[in-house]
Amino acid sequence: MNESLIEVVQGRNNPMIDPSLHIWGWEIPVYLFLGGVVAGMLVLSAALALRDRDGPRSKALQTAPLLALGLLSVGMAALFLDLEHKAYVWRFYLAFKAASPMSWGSWILLLVYPAGIMMGFGMLDSDRRAALLDSRFVRGLHLRSLVMCILGRADAARRGALWAGIIAGSALGLYTGILLGTMVSMPLWNTAVLGPLFLTSGVSTGAAVLLLLPLSTGERHVVARWDMAAIFVEIVLIVVMLIGFATGGHASHVAFSQLVDGPSASAFWALVVVAGLAAPFTLEAIEVRRSLKPLALTPILVLIGGLSLRWILVIAGQASSWANIP
Amino acid sequence: MKEKTDKRYAMVVDTRLCVACKACVLACKAENRVPYGFNRDWLVEVTTGRFPDLALENRSERCNHCSNPPCVHACPTGASHVNEGGAVLVTHHKCTGCKACIAACPYGARYVHPDGYVDKCTFCLHRVRDGREPACVEICPTGTLHFGDLSDPDSDVSILLRTRKYKVLHPETGCEPNVYFLE
Amino acid sequence: MTRLNRRQFIQIGGAAAGGLAAGVGLSTKWYGLDPDEVADPGTDGDRVVPSFCEMCFWKCGILAHVKNGRVTKITGNPAHPLSRGHLCPRGTGGIGLLYDPDRLKRPLIRRNRGQMQEFEEVSWDAALDLVAEKMLKIREKYGPEAMALYSHGYGGSWFKHLLHAYGSDNIAAPSYAQCRGPREVAFHLTFGRMVGSPENTDMENSRVITLIGSHLGENMHNTQVQDFTRAIERGAGLIVVDPRYSTAAGKARYWLPIKPGTDLALLLAWMNVIIGEGLYDHDYVEKYAFGFDRLKEHVRDRTPEWAFTRTSIPPETIVETARFMAGGRPASLIHPGRHTTWYGDDTQRLRAIAILNALLGSWGRKGGLTLPSKVKLPKYPYTKYPGQSKNPPDMPKGTVYPLANEILSQGLCMASIPGTAAYDLKAWLVYGTNLIASLPDPDATRKALQALDFVAVVDVLPTEITGWADVVLPEATYLERCDEVHTPAYKEPFLAVRQPVVEPMYDSKPGWWIAKELAHRVGLDDYFPWKDSVEYAMYRVKHGGFDCEELKRTGVARGKHVPVFIDDGLEPVFDTPSGKIELYSQTLEKAGFDPMPEYTPPDEPPDGHFRLLYGRSPVHSFSRTTNNRFLCQVVSTNEVWVNAQAAREMGLRNGDMVRLINQDGVVSEPLALKATQRIRPDCVYMVHGFGHNSRLLKFAYKRGASDSRLMTRYKVDPIMGGTGMNVNFVRVEKAA
């Protein structure tokens, strides 16, 4: 750059676009976060179930898939609240657009529910099944025979249901990252790292939710190790992403500066990198090595980090938009 | 129904001539009933240099009706689509207002209409179909704006792009825009 | 990806997108059941009425689209020579005036309510009766000339006619002494002919255009800007002299950021080079000019070096630009400008511009200045006006502006303060002129208003001046009335009609009706024998040999083409004492002024002060359109341009809210600071017309700042009485 200065008069001034793009508020990061959590919970609980074929399973783990579906519904509610033309929400399901991650997502969401139910029902022990069949919900809506039928199918294809959960969960986790990653308009999002980063973060936050449940000690150990691995991968991915931005073209520099000295930079480093990744990684490492009684703080930090990651990337990503680069 | 057409509509903006009067913006607003406070087209005035060695570029900007439109790719319902001559349009009754297209557009060309759907420049296709120019082109007192069909080598726009130096905005994004700025 | 040349790239891009569109789009088209329709916003009119615009005073031809009784949009009339199918932003914005919710809706009369005064809505009869009663009383007590008319805008013709019939010729508009006056006088002195409006320039054919402070493009007169950009398109070179890097400067080959107030030094130096190097048009000067040898002698020592110390323009730039402009002659135009009341020596500056044009041989030449003609329509046969026995009192006692060729508006204003002039004015009729914003020194204007017996205002909007009226008469907008036929002098003579597009809204009435009703009430029926303005206009059109029905359909008719250039065989006539182009003005000599322009240095700004310069936005006409919500969607306020370095030294940043304080301590409303490289460090600039303090202008009220309020001083041009207004200095302070 030489000494010349640039003065820009931008006459557009459209709401939500100018002076800095901000079309997506709290709803989208909350949804992306919950989507990731749900993906992680499904994948991890299915993996645990596959791993301990006959071993004892904690009651907490048995209900995890159904809990995940509950969280997903909260996320979808947030997504719905974000729609500006709500009466036309059904339009998502009159089309499948191969090039649109959002279209993939809307169909994936539909697939996550049956997969989650199949795998969740399959993981229930007989006590829980009885309780389910006896619940006011099932009785009140006369769903008993339907639930019996699903339980039968789930048992018949237990491993299949678990794999379906893993596939649906992975799809969910990946697409939330790809959704942002395909936006060529946002230098901060437009990186191939974002999909894997969101998936890994999903695994980690999903693990964190599991760790907050009363898992058995064995399960806890496995989940904690996976979480550590996920956090480690996340750190690597973030480093890769930052190097990519730092060494890229003009747009990448815009993205880089968002994370280094933009308005969200300090939050990114404090909440995502330190509180959300470094701190829980260290804590978990100490817990595992010293076999200490696990702290609830560790998974909570992971969750804060995961939510912050989405939140900051959604806000800072919009701020990096080409739309505001003259 | 698939619109079968070989046309490729484009706009050529001669920045040398533009005085940034904004007649194009207001003509568009009147023609298309663009809601108060929203703009389908707009002016960007860029001054570079230091007093007294300065350069000024006035650009009348709008949707680029890209050949590789990220908004259309991002749209989950098909509301954003490629219409006649490559014009990128939004079918209001298919739009959920998810704003993925707005996020996808590197040009900030779209906005959420107060009625909820996403709205943008249509290249005045309703006029173009009748053989008229877009409202902004028609009103422009400076001759800055040219509209036409790039598949016709004798069209105004084709000739201008053959004979003059030009640029498009943010070519790095690979959207292949169809609004060209003459230097 | 392999490198393709650009032409191929487009084609391949197109084909690829087509394929993609098919692949991605098919899934939602449901094979025709769920089609994507191209929505028509439905703004094409059921009726399209041709007329001409009044958003500024250029009068472009428009087509007004009417759907279900509402005007949906206004576009340019392709048949009209001034619009050629295009409009400026204000032309499109006529709908914002027509549907302005703040419009004057019913006649108002000032009433005393205890300590307070307020307006009462009354019937037209009551309002008109009161105005008529006052008119009669004033004529009886003081004579008819005690009533003055301020009129700006084409609808004013009816009121001018009324006042002449009533017996007063004291009619003025700020467009003369606050705007075009010096130019008209200077060109008349030089060429025996005024520039007029539209200006008689032929820019579209110019090879070189020199603008002295004219910010064409920001000053958005449609045809003129069309010709200007056409010239650029054809490769004309621009020289722009402006302390500010205007839009036009942004297109210039040479931008000369001159020290404000020193243009005359530059112009003299250019003459020095052009004469000294023999670059002028010898034959033309020989044949048509008077006093060349004296001019040559006069500018001999006005060297580029001499000018450099005054203008800050480097001598080599002056020489280079002089050669450049001479290289384009005779298609080399020094633009006469329009708003020319700057420093009080304006007639002399404009004389220098006229002389330079003469040296380049551009007067009467293609690419220079045209000798336009107009369509001649017969006048409506009226009884002769009684005529005014006394001279207009527009020159206060002890002053004389011998070459003023129109009445001075600020002079009439002064004459309203008792004892100031030969006789006192007692009543004003104000048509479409917001005098508070358009005359300098608004305090003096208020003082005059206080002294008057009676003030009636005819306007569309509740501008500041309406607040000083005893009676306010709400006029219909230009889209709701028929006015006088437009037959300007132009290179292609034509006539155009203004036709009512829709019925007048609220209880507003067209000007012709108001004038006719007043005439009836003061016994002047003889002067308004026609039924309505359409009948009047069609009388003139028909007796001029034009087809009325055709004209109503098209809005415009062309006159016979006549040559407007010397090159086309036109023999020019110079209405000057010598019958030639007066480089040396005998008229000025006789009146005791410099017969050839002489440079006078401007006052220097006091310490810490900047010279206040003002100009226009392409979206607004003075203070008339700043309440127009449609237009304000793109420009809703003004800002003050300050040199970035100067701003930094004051500790101010771009976007800061600041106030301007002038040399007399007058403080402006707050406005945003634009810290920019685009202006010299010794002056600041703002767009005129903002900072309304009429609460009834609900949108414009307190939006931006008013430059007029800061113009407590002005320098009067001794030759013709124009008020130079670029003589105020301000400092910039952060608004609390």
mmCIF file with all atom_site columns, C-alpha atoms in Angstrom, chain C residues 28-134:
data_model
loop_
_atom_site.group_PDB
_atom_site.id
_atom_site.type_symbol
_atom_site.label_atom_id
_atom_site.label_alt_id
_atom_site.label_comp_id
_atom_site.label_asym_id
_atom_site.label_entity_id
_atom_site.label_seq_id
_atom_site.pdbx_PDB_ins_code
_atom_site.Cartn_x
_atom_site.Cartn_y
_atom_site.Cartn_z
_atom_site.occupancy
_atom_site.B_iso_or_equiv
_atom_site.pdbx_formal_charge
_atom_site.auth_seq_id
_atom_site.auth_comp_id
_atom_site.auth_asym_id
_atom_site.auth_atom_id
_atom_site.pdbx_PDB_model_num
ATOM 1   C CA . THR C 1 28  ? -38.424 -26.894 -7.349  1.00 0.00 ? 28  THR C CA 1
ATOM 2   C CA . LYS C 1 29  ? -40.214 -26.123 -10.544 1.00 0.00 ? 29  LYS C CA 1
ATOM 3   C CA . TRP C 1 30  ? -42.480 -29.125 -10.251 1.00 0.00 ? 30  TRP C CA 1
ATOM 4   C CA . TYR C 1 31  ? -42.659 -29.298 -13.982 1.00 0.00 ? 31  TYR C CA 1
ATOM 5   C CA . GLY C 1 32  ? -44.672 -26.132 -14.315 1.00 0.00 ? 32  GLY C CA 1
ATOM 6   C CA . LEU C 1 33  ? -46.905 -26.454 -11.281 1.00 0.00 ? 33  LEU C CA 1
ATOM 7   C CA . ASP C 1 34  ? -44.893 -24.006 -9.180  1.00 0.00 ? 34  ASP C CA 1
ATOM 8   C CA . PRO C 1 35  ? -43.699 -21.422 -11.663 1.00 0.00 ? 35  PRO C CA 1
ATOM 9   C CA . ASP C 1 36  ? -41.446 -18.454 -11.027 1.00 0.00 ? 36  ASP C CA 1
ATOM 10  C CA . GLU C 1 37  ? -43.275 -15.426 -12.298 1.00 0.00 ? 37  GLU C CA 1
ATOM 11  C CA . VAL C 1 38  ? -41.703 -12.108 -13.130 1.00 0.00 ? 38  VAL C CA 1
ATOM 12  C CA . ALA C 1 39  ? -43.702 -9.837  -10.881 1.00 0.00 ? 39  ALA C CA 1
ATOM 13  C CA . ASP C 1 40  ? -44.825 -6.522  -12.329 1.00 0.00 ? 40  ASP C CA 1
ATOM 14  C CA . PRO C 1 41  ? -44.800 -3.831  -9.645  1.00 0.00 ? 41  PRO C CA 1
ATOM 15  C CA . GLY C 1 42  ? -47.666 -2.175  -11.503 1.00 0.00 ? 42  GLY C CA 1
ATOM 16  C CA . THR C 1 43  ? -46.462 1.382   -11.613 1.00 0.00 ? 43  THR C CA 1
ATOM 17  C CA . ASP C 1 44  ? -47.168 1.999   -15.274 1.00 0.00 ? 44  ASP C CA 1
ATOM 18  C CA . GLY C 1 45  ? -49.985 4.496   -15.478 1.00 0.00 ? 45  GLY C CA 1
ATOM 19  C CA . ASP C 1 46  ? -53.496 3.956   -16.765 1.00 0.00 ? 46  ASP C CA 1
ATOM 20  C CA . ARG C 1 47  ? -53.009 7.511   -17.944 1.00 0.00 ? 47  ARG C CA 1
ATOM 21  C CA . VAL C 1 48  ? -49.706 9.118   -18.841 1.00 0.00 ? 48  VAL C CA 1
ATOM 22  C CA . VAL C 1 49  ? -49.829 12.905  -18.843 1.00 0.00 ? 49  VAL C CA 1
ATOM 23  C CA . PRO C 1 50  ? -47.062 14.943  -20.459 1.00 0.00 ? 50  PRO C CA 1
ATOM 24  C CA . SER C 1 51  ? -46.162 18.135  -18.658 1.00 0.00 ? 51  SER C CA 1
ATOM 25  C CA . PHE C 1 52  ? -43.044 19.928  -17.471 1.00 0.00 ? 52  PHE C CA 1
ATOM 26  C CA . CYS C 1 53  ? -41.257 19.842  -14.179 1.00 0.00 ? 53  CYS C CA 1
ATOM 27  C CA . GLU C 1 54  ? -41.016 22.472  -11.457 1.00 0.00 ? 54  GLU C CA 1
ATOM 28  C CA . MET C 1 55  ? -38.791 20.709  -8.959  1.00 0.00 ? 55  MET C CA 1
ATOM 29  C CA . CYS C 1 56  ? -36.138 23.176  -10.019 1.00 0.00 ? 56  CYS C CA 1
ATOM 30  C CA . PHE C 1 57  ? -36.452 25.893  -12.641 1.00 0.00 ? 57  PHE C CA 1
ATOM 31  C CA . TRP C 1 58  ? -35.019 24.084  -15.626 1.00 0.00 ? 58  TRP C CA 1
ATOM 32  C CA . LYS C 1 59  ? -38.488 22.895  -16.737 1.00 0.00 ? 59  LYS C CA 1
ATOM 33  C CA . CYS C 1 60  ? -37.762 19.483  -18.197 1.00 0.00 ? 60  CYS C CA 1
ATOM 34  C CA . GLY C 1 61  ? -40.468 17.595  -20.003 1.00 0.00 ? 61  GLY C CA 1
ATOM 35  C CA . ILE C 1 62  ? -42.028 14.865  -17.886 1.00 0.00 ? 62  ILE C CA 1
ATOM 36  C CA . LEU C 1 63  ? -44.449 11.999  -18.289 1.00 0.00 ? 63  LEU C CA 1
ATOM 37  C CA . ALA C 1 64  ? -46.575 11.566  -15.191 1.00 0.00 ? 64  ALA C CA 1
ATOM 38  C CA . HIS C 1 65  ? -48.003 8.086   -14.728 1.00 0.00 ? 65  HIS C CA 1
ATOM 39  C CA . VAL C 1 66  ? -51.403 8.009   -13.054 1.00 0.00 ? 66  VAL C CA 1
ATOM 40  C CA . LYS C 1 67  ? -52.922 4.841   -11.716 1.00 0.00 ? 67  LYS C CA 1
ATOM 41  C CA . ASN C 1 68  ? -56.176 4.770   -9.781  1.00 0.00 ? 68  ASN C CA 1
ATOM 42  C CA . GLY C 1 69  ? -56.006 8.507   -9.404  1.00 0.00 ? 69  GLY C CA 1
ATOM 43  C CA . ARG C 1 70  ? -52.520 8.544   -7.918  1.00 0.00 ? 70  ARG C CA 1
ATOM 44  C CA . VAL C 1 71  ? -49.305 9.565   -9.562  1.00 0.00 ? 71  VAL C CA 1
ATOM 45  C CA . THR C 1 72  ? -47.136 6.465   -9.347  1.00 0.00 ? 72  THR C CA 1
ATOM 46  C CA . LYS C 1 73  ? -44.013 7.720   -11.062 1.00 0.00 ? 73  LYS C CA 1
ATOM 47  C CA . ILE C 1 74  ? -42.637 10.504  -13.164 1.00 0.00 ? 74  ILE C CA 1
ATOM 48  C CA . THR C 1 75  ? -40.312 9.826   -16.075 1.00 0.00 ? 75  THR C CA 1
ATOM 49  C CA . GLY C 1 76  ? -38.648 11.963  -18.710 1.00 0.00 ? 76  GLY C CA 1
ATOM 50  C CA . ASN C 1 77  ? -40.506 12.909  -21.869 1.00 0.00 ? 77  ASN C CA 1
ATOM 51  C CA . PRO C 1 78  ? -38.385 11.632  -24.776 1.00 0.00 ? 78  PRO C CA 1
ATOM 52  C CA . ALA C 1 79  ? -39.908 14.231  -27.089 1.00 0.00 ? 79  ALA C CA 1
ATOM 53  C CA . HIS C 1 80  ? -38.883 17.153  -24.893 1.00 0.00 ? 80  HIS C CA 1
ATOM 54  C CA . PRO C 1 81  ? -35.559 18.797  -25.853 1.00 0.00 ? 81  PRO C CA 1
ATOM 55  C CA . LEU C 1 82  ? -34.649 19.564  -22.247 1.00 0.00 ? 82  LEU C CA 1
ATOM 56  C CA . SER C 1 83  ? -35.184 16.065  -20.868 1.00 0.00 ? 83  SER C CA 1
ATOM 57  C CA . ARG C 1 84  ? -34.775 13.806  -23.924 1.00 0.00 ? 84  ARG C CA 1
ATOM 58  C CA . GLY C 1 85  ? -36.392 11.041  -21.912 1.00 0.00 ? 85  GLY C CA 1
ATOM 59  C CA . HIS C 1 86  ? -34.161 11.460  -18.867 1.00 0.00 ? 86  HIS C CA 1
ATOM 60  C CA . LEU C 1 87  ? -34.668 13.194  -15.556 1.00 0.00 ? 87  LEU C CA 1
ATOM 61  C CA . CYS C 1 88  ? -32.577 14.298  -12.644 1.00 0.00 ? 88  CYS C CA 1
ATOM 62  C CA . PRO C 1 89  ? -33.408 12.892  -9.195  1.00 0.00 ? 89  PRO C CA 1
ATOM 63  C CA . ARG C 1 90  ? -35.632 15.815  -8.332  1.00 0.00 ? 90  ARG C CA 1
ATOM 64  C CA . GLY C 1 91  ? -37.737 15.268  -11.426 1.00 0.00 ? 91  GLY C CA 1
ATOM 65  C CA . THR C 1 92  ? -38.490 11.752  -10.262 1.00 0.00 ? 92  THR C CA 1
ATOM 66  C CA . GLY C 1 93  ? -39.117 13.182  -6.795  1.00 0.00 ? 93  GLY C CA 1
ATOM 67  C CA . GLY C 1 94  ? -42.150 15.198  -7.815  1.00 0.00 ? 94  GLY C CA 1
ATOM 68  C CA . ILE C 1 95  ? -44.296 12.522  -6.169  1.00 0.00 ? 95  ILE C CA 1
ATOM 69  C CA . GLY C 1 96  ? -42.602 13.402  -2.872  1.00 0.00 ? 96  GLY C CA 1
ATOM 70  C CA . LEU C 1 97  ? -43.834 16.978  -3.201  1.00 0.00 ? 97  LEU C CA 1
ATOM 71  C CA . LEU C 1 98  ? -47.321 16.069  -4.404  1.00 0.00 ? 98  LEU C CA 1
ATOM 72  C CA . TYR C 1 99  ? -47.833 13.649  -1.522  1.00 0.00 ? 99  TYR C CA 1
ATOM 73  C CA . ASP C 1 100 ? -45.935 15.596  1.117   1.00 0.00 ? 100 ASP C CA 1
ATOM 74  C CA . PRO C 1 101 ? -48.096 15.208  4.235   1.00 0.00 ? 101 PRO C CA 1
ATOM 75  C CA . ASP C 1 102 ? -46.904 18.605  5.453   1.00 0.00 ? 102 ASP C CA 1
ATOM 76  C CA . ARG C 1 103 ? -48.382 20.493  2.500   1.00 0.00 ? 103 ARG C CA 1
ATOM 77  C CA . LEU C 1 104 ? -50.402 23.618  3.118   1.00 0.00 ? 104 LEU C CA 1
ATOM 78  C CA . LYS C 1 105 ? -53.929 22.314  2.979   1.00 0.00 ? 105 LYS C CA 1
ATOM 79  C CA . ARG C 1 106 ? -56.286 25.222  3.591   1.00 0.00 ? 106 ARG C CA 1
ATOM 80  C CA . PRO C 1 107 ? -56.010 29.034  3.552   1.00 0.00 ? 107 PRO C CA 1
ATOM 81  C CA . LEU C 1 108 ? -54.714 30.489  6.805   1.00 0.00 ? 108 LEU C CA 1
ATOM 82  C CA . ILE C 1 109 ? -55.180 33.881  8.424   1.00 0.00 ? 109 ILE C CA 1
ATOM 83  C CA . ARG C 1 110 ? -53.041 35.201  11.266  1.00 0.00 ? 110 ARG C CA 1
ATOM 84  C CA . ARG C 1 111 ? -55.131 35.900  14.368  1.00 0.00 ? 111 ARG C CA 1
ATOM 85  C CA . ASN C 1 112 ? -54.275 37.424  17.714  1.00 0.00 ? 112 ASN C CA 1
ATOM 86  C CA . ARG C 1 113 ? -55.155 35.219  20.637  1.00 0.00 ? 113 ARG C CA 1
ATOM 87  C CA . GLY C 1 114 ? -54.215 37.190  23.697  1.00 0.00 ? 114 GLY C CA 1
ATOM 88  C CA . GLN C 1 115 ? -50.436 37.306  23.760  1.00 0.00 ? 115 GLN C CA 1
ATOM 89  C CA . MET C 1 116 ? -50.138 34.618  21.143  1.00 0.00 ? 116 MET C CA 1
ATOM 90  C CA . GLN C 1 117 ? -50.591 34.769  17.435  1.00 0.00 ? 117 GLN C CA 1
ATOM 91  C CA . GLU C 1 118 ? -51.713 31.788  15.508  1.00 0.00 ? 118 GLU C CA 1
ATOM 92  C CA . PHE C 1 119 ? -53.060 30.778  12.164  1.00 0.00 ? 119 PHE C CA 1
ATOM 93  C CA . GLU C 1 120 ? -56.709 30.054  11.705  1.00 0.00 ? 120 GLU C CA 1
ATOM 94  C CA . GLU C 1 121 ? -57.940 27.903  8.850   1.00 0.00 ? 121 GLU C CA 1
ATOM 95  C CA . VAL C 1 122 ? -60.447 29.877  6.822   1.00 0.00 ? 122 VAL C CA 1
ATOM 96  C CA . SER C 1 123 ? -62.386 29.576  3.610   1.00 0.00 ? 123 SER C CA 1
ATOM 97  C CA . TRP C 1 124 ? -60.902 30.754  0.335   1.00 0.00 ? 124 TRP C CA 1
ATOM 98  C CA . ASP C 1 125 ? -63.462 33.555  0.243   1.00 0.00 ? 125 ASP C CA 1
ATOM 99  C CA . ALA C 1 126 ? -62.381 34.846  3.616   1.00 0.00 ? 126 ALA C CA 1
ATOM 100 C CA . ALA C 1 127 ? -58.697 34.676  2.762   1.00 0.00 ? 127 ALA C CA 1
ATOM 101 C CA . LEU C 1 128 ? -59.048 36.228  -0.687  1.00 0.00 ? 128 LEU C CA 1
ATOM 102 C CA . ASP C 1 129 ? -61.355 38.951  0.617   1.00 0.00 ? 129 ASP C CA 1
ATOM 103 C CA . LEU C 1 130 ? -58.779 39.909  3.194   1.00 0.00 ? 130 LEU C CA 1
ATOM 104 C CA . VAL C 1 131 ? -55.918 40.041  0.688   1.00 0.00 ? 131 VAL C CA 1
ATOM 105 C CA . ALA C 1 132 ? -58.049 42.081  -1.718  1.00 0.00 ? 132 ALA C CA 1
ATOM 106 C CA . GLU C 1 133 ? -59.134 44.453  1.021   1.00 0.00 ? 133 GLU C CA 1
ATOM 107 C CA . LYS C 1 134 ? -55.498 45.060  1.978   1.00 0.00 ? 134 LYS C CA 1
#
